[in-house]
mmCIF file of C-alpha atoms (C1' of nucleotides) and ligand atoms in Angstrom:
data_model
loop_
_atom_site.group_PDB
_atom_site.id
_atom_site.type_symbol
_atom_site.label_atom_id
_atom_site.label_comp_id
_atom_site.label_asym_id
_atom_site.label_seq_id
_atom_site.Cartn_x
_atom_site.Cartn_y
_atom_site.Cartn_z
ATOM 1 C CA UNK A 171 111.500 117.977 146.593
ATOM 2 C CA UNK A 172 111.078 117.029 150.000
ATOM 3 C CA UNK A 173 112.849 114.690 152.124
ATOM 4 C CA UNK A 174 112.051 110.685 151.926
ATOM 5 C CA UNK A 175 110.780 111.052 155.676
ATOM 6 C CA UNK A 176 108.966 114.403 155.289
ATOM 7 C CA UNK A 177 107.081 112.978 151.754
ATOM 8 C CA UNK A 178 106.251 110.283 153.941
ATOM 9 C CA UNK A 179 104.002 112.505 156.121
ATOM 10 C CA UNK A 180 102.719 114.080 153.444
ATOM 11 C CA UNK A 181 101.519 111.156 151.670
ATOM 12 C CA UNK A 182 100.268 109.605 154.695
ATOM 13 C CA UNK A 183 98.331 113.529 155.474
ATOM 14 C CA UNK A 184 97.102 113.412 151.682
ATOM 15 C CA UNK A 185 94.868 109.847 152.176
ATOM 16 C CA UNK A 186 98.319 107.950 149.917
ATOM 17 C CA UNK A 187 99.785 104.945 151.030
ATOM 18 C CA UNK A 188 103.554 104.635 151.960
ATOM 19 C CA UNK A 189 104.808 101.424 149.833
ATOM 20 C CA UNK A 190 108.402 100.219 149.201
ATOM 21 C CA UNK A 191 108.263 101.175 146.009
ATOM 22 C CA UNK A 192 107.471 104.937 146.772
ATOM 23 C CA UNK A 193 110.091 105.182 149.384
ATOM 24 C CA UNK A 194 112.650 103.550 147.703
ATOM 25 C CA UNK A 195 111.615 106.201 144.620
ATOM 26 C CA UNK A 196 111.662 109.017 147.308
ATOM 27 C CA UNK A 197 115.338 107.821 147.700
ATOM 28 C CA UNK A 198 116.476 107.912 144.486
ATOM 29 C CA UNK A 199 115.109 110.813 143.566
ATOM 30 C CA UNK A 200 116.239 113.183 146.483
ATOM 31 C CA UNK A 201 119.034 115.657 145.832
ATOM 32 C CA UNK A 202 119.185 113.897 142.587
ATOM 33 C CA UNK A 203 120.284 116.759 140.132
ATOM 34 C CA UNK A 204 120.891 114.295 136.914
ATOM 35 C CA UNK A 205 117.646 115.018 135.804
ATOM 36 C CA UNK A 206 116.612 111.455 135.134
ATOM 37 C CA UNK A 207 113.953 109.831 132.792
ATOM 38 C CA UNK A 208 111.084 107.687 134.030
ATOM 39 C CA UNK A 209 112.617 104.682 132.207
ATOM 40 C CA UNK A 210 116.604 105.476 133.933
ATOM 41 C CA UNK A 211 114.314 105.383 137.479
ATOM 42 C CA UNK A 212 112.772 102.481 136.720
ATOM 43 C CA UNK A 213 116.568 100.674 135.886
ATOM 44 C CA UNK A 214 117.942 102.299 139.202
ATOM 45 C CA UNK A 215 114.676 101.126 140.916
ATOM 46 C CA UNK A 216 114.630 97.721 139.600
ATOM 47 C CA UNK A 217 118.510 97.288 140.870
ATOM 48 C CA UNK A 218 117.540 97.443 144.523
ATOM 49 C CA UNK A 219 113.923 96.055 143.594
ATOM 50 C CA UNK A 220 113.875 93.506 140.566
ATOM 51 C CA UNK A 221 110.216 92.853 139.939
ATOM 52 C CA UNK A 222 108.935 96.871 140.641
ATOM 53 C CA UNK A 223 106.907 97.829 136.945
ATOM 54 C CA UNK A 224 107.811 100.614 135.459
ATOM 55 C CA UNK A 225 104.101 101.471 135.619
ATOM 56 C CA UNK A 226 104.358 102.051 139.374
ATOM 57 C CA UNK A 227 107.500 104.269 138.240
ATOM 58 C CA UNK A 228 105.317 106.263 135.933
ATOM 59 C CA UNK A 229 102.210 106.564 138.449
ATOM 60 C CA UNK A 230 104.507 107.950 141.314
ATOM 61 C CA UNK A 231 106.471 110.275 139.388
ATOM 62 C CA UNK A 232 102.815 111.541 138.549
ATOM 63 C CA UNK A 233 101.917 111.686 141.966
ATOM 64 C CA UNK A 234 105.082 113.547 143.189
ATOM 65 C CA UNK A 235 104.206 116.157 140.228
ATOM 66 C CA UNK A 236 100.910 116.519 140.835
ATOM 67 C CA UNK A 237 101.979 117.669 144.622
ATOM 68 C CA UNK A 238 104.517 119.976 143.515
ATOM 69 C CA UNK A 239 107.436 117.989 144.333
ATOM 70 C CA UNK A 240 108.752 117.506 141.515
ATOM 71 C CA UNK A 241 108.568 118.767 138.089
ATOM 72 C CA UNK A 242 108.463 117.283 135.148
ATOM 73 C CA UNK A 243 110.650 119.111 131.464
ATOM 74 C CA UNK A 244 110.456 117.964 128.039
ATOM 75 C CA UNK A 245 113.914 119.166 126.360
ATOM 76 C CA UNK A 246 112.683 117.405 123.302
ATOM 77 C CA UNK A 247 114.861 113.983 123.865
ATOM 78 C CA UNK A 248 111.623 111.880 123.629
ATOM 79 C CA UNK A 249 111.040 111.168 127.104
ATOM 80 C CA UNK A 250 110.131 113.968 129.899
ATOM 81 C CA UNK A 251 112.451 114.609 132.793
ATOM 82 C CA UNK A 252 111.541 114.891 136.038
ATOM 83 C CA UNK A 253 113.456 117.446 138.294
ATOM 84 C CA UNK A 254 113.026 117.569 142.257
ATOM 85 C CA UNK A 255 114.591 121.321 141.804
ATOM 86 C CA UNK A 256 111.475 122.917 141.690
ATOM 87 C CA UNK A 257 112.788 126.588 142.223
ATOM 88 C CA UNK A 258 112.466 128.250 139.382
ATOM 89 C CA UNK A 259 115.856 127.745 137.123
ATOM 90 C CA UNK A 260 117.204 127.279 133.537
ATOM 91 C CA UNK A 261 119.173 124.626 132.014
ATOM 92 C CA UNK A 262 121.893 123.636 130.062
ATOM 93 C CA UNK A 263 121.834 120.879 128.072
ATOM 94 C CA UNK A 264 125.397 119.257 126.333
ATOM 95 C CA UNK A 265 124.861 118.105 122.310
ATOM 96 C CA UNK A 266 127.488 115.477 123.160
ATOM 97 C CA UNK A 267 126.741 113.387 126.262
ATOM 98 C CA UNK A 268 123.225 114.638 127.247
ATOM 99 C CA UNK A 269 124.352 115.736 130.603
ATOM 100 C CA UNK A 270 121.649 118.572 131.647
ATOM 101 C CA UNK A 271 122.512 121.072 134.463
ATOM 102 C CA UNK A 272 121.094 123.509 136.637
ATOM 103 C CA UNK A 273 121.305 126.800 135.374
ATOM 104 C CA UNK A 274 120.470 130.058 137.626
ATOM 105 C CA UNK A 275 120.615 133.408 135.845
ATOM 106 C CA UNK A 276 119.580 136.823 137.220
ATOM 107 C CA UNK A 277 116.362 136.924 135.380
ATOM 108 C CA UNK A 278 115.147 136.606 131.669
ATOM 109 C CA UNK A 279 114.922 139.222 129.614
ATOM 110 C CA UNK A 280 111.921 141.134 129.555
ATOM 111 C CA UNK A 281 109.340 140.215 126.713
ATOM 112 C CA UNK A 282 108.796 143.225 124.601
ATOM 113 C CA UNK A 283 107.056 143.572 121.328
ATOM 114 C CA UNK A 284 103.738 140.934 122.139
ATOM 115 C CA UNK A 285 101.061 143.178 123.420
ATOM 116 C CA UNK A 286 98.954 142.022 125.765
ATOM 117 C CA UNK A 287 101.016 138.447 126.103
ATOM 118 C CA UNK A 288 100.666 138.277 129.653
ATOM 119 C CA UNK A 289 104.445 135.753 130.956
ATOM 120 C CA UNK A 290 103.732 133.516 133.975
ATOM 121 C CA UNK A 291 106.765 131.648 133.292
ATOM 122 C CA UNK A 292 109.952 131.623 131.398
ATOM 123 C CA UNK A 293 112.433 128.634 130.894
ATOM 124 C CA UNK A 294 115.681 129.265 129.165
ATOM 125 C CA UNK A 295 117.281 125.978 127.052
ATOM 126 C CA UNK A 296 121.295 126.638 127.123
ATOM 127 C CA UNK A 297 122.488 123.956 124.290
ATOM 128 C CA UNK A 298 126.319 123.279 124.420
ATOM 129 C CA UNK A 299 129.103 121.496 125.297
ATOM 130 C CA UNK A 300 129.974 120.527 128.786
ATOM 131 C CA UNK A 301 133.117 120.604 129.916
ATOM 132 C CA UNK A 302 133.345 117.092 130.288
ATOM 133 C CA UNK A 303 133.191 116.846 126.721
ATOM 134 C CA UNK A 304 134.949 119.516 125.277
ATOM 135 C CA UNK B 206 112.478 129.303 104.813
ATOM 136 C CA UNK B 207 112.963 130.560 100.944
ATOM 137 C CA UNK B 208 110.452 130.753 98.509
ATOM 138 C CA UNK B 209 108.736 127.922 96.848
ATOM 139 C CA UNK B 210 110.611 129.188 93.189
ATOM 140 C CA UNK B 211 113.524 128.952 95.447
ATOM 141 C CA UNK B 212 113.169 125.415 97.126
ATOM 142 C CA UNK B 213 112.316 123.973 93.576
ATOM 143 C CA UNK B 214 115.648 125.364 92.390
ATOM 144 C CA UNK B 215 117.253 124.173 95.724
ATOM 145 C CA UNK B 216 115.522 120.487 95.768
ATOM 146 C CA UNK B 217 116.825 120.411 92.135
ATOM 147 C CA UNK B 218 120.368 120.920 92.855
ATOM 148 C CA UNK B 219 120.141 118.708 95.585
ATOM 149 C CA UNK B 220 119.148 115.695 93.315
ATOM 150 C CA UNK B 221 115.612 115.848 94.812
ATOM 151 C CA UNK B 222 112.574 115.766 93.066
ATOM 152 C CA UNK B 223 109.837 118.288 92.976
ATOM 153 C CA UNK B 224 106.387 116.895 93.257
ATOM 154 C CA UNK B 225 102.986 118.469 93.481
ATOM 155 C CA UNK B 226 103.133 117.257 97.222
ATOM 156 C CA UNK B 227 106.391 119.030 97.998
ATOM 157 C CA UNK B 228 105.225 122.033 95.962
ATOM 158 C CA UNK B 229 101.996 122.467 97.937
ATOM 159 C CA UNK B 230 104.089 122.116 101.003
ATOM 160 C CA UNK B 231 106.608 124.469 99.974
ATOM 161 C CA UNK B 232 103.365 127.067 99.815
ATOM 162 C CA UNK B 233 101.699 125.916 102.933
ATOM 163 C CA UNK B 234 104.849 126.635 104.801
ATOM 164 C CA UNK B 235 105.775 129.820 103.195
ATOM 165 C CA UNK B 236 105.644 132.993 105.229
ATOM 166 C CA UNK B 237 103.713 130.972 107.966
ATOM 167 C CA UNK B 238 104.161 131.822 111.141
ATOM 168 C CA UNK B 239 102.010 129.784 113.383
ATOM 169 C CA UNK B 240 104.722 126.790 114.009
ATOM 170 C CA UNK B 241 102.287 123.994 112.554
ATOM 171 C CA UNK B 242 102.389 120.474 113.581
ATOM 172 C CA UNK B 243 102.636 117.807 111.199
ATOM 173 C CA UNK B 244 99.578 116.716 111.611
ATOM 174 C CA UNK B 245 97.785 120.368 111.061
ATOM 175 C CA UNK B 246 100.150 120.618 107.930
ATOM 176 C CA UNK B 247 98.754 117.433 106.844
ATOM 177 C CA UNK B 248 94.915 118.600 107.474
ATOM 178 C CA UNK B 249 95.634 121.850 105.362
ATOM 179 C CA UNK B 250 97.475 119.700 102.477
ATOM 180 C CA UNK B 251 94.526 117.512 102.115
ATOM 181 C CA UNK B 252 92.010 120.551 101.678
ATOM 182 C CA UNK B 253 94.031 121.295 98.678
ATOM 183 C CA UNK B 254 95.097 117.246 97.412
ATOM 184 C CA UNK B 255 92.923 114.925 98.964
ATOM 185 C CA UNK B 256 95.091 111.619 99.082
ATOM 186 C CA UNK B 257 98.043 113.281 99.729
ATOM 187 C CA UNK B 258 99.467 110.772 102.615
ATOM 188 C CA UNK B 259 100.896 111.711 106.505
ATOM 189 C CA UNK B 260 103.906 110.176 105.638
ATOM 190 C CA UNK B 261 104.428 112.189 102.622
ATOM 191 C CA UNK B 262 104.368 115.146 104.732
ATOM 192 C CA UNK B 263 106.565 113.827 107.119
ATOM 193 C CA UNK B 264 109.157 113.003 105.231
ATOM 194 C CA UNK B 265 109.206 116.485 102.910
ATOM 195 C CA UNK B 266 109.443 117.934 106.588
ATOM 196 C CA UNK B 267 112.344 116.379 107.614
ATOM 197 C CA UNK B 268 114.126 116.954 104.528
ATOM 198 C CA UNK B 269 113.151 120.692 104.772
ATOM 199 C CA UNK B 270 114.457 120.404 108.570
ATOM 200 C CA UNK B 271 117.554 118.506 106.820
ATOM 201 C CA UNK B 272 118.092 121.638 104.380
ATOM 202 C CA UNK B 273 117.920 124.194 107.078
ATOM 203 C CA UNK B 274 115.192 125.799 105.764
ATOM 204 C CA UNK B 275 112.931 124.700 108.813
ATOM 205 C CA UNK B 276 113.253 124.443 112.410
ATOM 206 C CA UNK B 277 111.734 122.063 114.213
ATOM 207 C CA UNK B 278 110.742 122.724 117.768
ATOM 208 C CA UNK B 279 109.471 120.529 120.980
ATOM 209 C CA UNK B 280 107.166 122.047 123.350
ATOM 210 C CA UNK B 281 105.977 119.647 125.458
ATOM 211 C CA UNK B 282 103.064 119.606 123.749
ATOM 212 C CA UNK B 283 103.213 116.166 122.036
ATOM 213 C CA UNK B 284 103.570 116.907 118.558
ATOM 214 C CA UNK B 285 107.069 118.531 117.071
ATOM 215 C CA UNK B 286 105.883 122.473 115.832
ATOM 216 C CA UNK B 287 107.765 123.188 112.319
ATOM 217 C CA UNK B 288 109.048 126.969 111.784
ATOM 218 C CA UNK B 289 109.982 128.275 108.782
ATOM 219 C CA UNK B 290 111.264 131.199 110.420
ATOM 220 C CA UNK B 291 115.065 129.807 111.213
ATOM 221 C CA UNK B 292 117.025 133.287 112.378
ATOM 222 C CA UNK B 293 117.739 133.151 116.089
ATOM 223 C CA UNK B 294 114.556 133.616 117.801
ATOM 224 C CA UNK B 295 112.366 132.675 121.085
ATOM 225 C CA UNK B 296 108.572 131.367 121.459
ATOM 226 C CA UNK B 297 105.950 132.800 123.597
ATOM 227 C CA UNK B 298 103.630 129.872 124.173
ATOM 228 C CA UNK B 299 99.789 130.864 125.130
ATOM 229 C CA UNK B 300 99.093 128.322 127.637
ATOM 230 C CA UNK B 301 95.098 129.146 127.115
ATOM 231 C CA UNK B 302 94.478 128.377 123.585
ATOM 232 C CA UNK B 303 98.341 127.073 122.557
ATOM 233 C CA UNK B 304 99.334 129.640 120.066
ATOM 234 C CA UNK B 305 102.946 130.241 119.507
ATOM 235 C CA UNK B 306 104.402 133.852 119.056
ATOM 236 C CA UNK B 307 108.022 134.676 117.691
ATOM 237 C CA UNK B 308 109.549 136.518 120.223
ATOM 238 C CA UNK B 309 112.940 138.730 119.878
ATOM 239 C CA UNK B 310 115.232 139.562 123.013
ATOM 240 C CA UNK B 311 118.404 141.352 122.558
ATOM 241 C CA UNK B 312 120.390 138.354 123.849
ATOM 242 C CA UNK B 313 119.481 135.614 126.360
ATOM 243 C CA UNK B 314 121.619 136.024 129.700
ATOM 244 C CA UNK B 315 125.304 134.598 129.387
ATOM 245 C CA UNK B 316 125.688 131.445 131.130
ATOM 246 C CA UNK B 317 127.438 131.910 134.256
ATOM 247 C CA UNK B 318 128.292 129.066 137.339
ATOM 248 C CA UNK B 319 129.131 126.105 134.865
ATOM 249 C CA UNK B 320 132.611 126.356 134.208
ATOM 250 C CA UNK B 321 133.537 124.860 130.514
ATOM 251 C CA UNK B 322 129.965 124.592 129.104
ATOM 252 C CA UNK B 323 130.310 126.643 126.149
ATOM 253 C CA UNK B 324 126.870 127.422 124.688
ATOM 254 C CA UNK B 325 126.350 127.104 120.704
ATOM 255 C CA UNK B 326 122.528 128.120 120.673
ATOM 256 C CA UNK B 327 119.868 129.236 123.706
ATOM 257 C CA UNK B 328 116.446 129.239 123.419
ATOM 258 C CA UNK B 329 113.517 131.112 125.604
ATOM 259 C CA UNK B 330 110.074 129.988 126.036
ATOM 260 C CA UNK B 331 107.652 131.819 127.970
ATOM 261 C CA UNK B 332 104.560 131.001 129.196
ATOM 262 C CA UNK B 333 101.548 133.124 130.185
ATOM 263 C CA UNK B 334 98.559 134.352 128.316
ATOM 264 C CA UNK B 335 98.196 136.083 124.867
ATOM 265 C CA UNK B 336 96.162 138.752 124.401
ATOM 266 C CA UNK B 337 93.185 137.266 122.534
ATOM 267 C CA UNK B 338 92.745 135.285 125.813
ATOM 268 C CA UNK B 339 93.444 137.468 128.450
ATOM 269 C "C1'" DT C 238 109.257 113.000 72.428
ATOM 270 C "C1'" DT C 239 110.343 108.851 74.631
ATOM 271 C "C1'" DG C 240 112.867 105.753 77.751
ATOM 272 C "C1'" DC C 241 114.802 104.768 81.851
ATOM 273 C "C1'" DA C 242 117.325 105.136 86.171
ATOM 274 C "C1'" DA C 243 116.694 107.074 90.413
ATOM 275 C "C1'" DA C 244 113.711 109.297 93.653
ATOM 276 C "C1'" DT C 245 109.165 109.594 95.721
ATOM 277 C "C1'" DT C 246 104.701 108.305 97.388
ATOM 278 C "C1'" DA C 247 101.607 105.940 100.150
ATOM 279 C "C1'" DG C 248 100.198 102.199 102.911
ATOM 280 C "C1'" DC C 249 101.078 99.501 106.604
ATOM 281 C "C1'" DA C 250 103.993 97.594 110.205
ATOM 282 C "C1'" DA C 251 106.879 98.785 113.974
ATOM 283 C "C1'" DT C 252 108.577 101.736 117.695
ATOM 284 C "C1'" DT C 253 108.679 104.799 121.665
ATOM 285 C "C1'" DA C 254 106.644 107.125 125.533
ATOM 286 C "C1'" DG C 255 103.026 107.133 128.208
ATOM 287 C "C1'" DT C 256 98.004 106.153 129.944
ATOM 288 C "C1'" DG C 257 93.546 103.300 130.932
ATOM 289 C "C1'" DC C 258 91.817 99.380 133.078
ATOM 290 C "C1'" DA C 259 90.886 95.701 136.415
ATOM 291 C "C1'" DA C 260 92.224 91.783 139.282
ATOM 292 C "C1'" DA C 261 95.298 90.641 142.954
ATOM 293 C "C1'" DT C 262 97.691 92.539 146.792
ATOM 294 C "C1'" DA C 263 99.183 95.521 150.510
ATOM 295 C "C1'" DA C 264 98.725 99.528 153.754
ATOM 296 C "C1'" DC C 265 96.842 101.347 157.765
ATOM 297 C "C1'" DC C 266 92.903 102.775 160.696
ATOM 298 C "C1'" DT C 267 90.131 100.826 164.557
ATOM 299 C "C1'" DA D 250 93.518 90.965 163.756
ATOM 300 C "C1'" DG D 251 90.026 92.563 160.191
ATOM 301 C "C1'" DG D 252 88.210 95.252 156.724
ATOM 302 C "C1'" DT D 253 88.212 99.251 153.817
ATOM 303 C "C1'" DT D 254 90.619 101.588 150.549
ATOM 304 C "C1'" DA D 255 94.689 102.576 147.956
ATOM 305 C "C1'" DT D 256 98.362 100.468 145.300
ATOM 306 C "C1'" DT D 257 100.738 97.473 142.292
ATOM 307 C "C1'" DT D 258 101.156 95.140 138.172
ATOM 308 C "C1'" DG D 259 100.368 93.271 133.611
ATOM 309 C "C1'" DC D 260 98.379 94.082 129.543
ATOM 310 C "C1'" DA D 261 95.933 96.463 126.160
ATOM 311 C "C1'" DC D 262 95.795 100.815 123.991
ATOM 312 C "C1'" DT D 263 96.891 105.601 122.201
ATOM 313 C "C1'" DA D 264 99.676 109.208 119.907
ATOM 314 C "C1'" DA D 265 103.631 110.654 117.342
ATOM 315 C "C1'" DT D 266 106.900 109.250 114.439
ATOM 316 C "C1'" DT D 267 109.907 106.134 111.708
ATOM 317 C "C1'" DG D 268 111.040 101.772 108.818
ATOM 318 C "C1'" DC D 269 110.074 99.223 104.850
ATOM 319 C "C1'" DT D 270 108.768 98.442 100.134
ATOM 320 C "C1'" DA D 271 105.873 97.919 95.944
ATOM 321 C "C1'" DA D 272 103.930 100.936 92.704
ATOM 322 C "C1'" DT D 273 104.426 105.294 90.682
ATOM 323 C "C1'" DT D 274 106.505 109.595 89.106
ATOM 324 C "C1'" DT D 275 110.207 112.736 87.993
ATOM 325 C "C1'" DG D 276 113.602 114.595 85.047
ATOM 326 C "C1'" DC D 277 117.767 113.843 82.361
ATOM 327 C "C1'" DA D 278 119.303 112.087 78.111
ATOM 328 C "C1'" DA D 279 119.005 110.040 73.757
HETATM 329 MN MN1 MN E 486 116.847 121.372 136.974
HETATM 330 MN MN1 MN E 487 109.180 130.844 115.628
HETATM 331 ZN ZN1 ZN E 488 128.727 116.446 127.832
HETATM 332 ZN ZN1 ZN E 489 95.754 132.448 123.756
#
DNA sequence: TTGCAAATTAGCAATTAGTGCAAATAACCT
DNA sequence: AGGTTATTTGCACTAATTGCTAATTTGCAA
């Protein structure tokens, strides 16, 4: 994802409004590698602006993905993730605390054995311990 | 996932019960390899026992998923996908029409650049096109 | 066989994550 | 500064799944 001050040309360049409540969401969300939830945005979010809905939350998260800024992974925890890594990498996710990390590998391994299956993308789920917890 | 003689004998043992709803489930699952949801699993089921209720099916899933004879798997695609096939394995997902392939790779990468995560399980899903659509 | 305790079913309420809608408000172009 | 257009927000609503419980069924045991 792009900087705060560079998303704030492109929003302005794609007919979208700057608000508050999109910059402060460019904010928290740059270099943020923790991989957060739309509802742990919304309780940063609300910290330095009680009142902001968590719809807003939702509808620029949606906005940011739908521009390529940001992507959004379902590790099966209930609630999607949204990442503003969107290079293509893999992740690792710990059993114990949740904690989900970057992971870059060389490449995947080749799919052999489906005919005709056609890969456009692979994503590699790494399920562990982190050292953290161990 | 065993057999359905086999599941009898193992709900049995458990102190479970085996009903004509489990039983039918215990078929429908059997040998199938196209990762149902619960709600498809309930669809088939009521061809067969009209009556028979969601909730029943949920909860003879989960206690399949509880046995270890099923897997159950989250896409992204809203609904958990049930597998009876529970030896290591990888998904190729058909992003056209949404079918789900087994896939087998010698090994997934080893985990490099996160000193101390120690990985239990990995899991590869790729994306792309199967054949019947390309 | 029959009886009975324990497990199951099925219906419905509740929950979680997210989206649809519309009135009030705010951004930004001129 | 004014007006057009996008945004925010609250609330209703959906989809997937789980919680609860009365009525029913299973399966051991007499
Ligand atoms: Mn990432
Ligand atoms: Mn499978
Ligand atoms: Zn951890
Ligand atoms: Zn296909």
């Amino acid at each position: 994802m792009r900087s705060p001050d560079q998303l704030t040309v492109a929003f302005r360049n794609a007919g979208l409004k700057v608000t508050p409540q999109r910059q402060l969401l460019f904010r928290l969300l740059h270099n943020n590698s923790a991989h957060p939830t739309a509802e742990s945005l919304f309780v940063a979010a609300s910290a330095e602006m009680p009142g902001i809905s968590l719809r807003t939350v939702y509808q620029t998260l949606t906005d940011l993905t739908d521009m390529g800024e940001l992507q959004s992974i379902d590790f099966g925890t209930g609630a999607s993730h949204f990442d503003p890594n969107v290079a293509h990498h893999h992740h690792a996710v710990c059993d114990s605390c949740g904690a989900i990390h970057d992971v870059y590998v060389e490449e995947a391994p080749r799919l052999t054995g489906l005919d005709g299956f056609s890969v456009e993308h692979s994503h590699i789920v790494y399920r562990g311990t982190c050292a953290a917890c161990a």
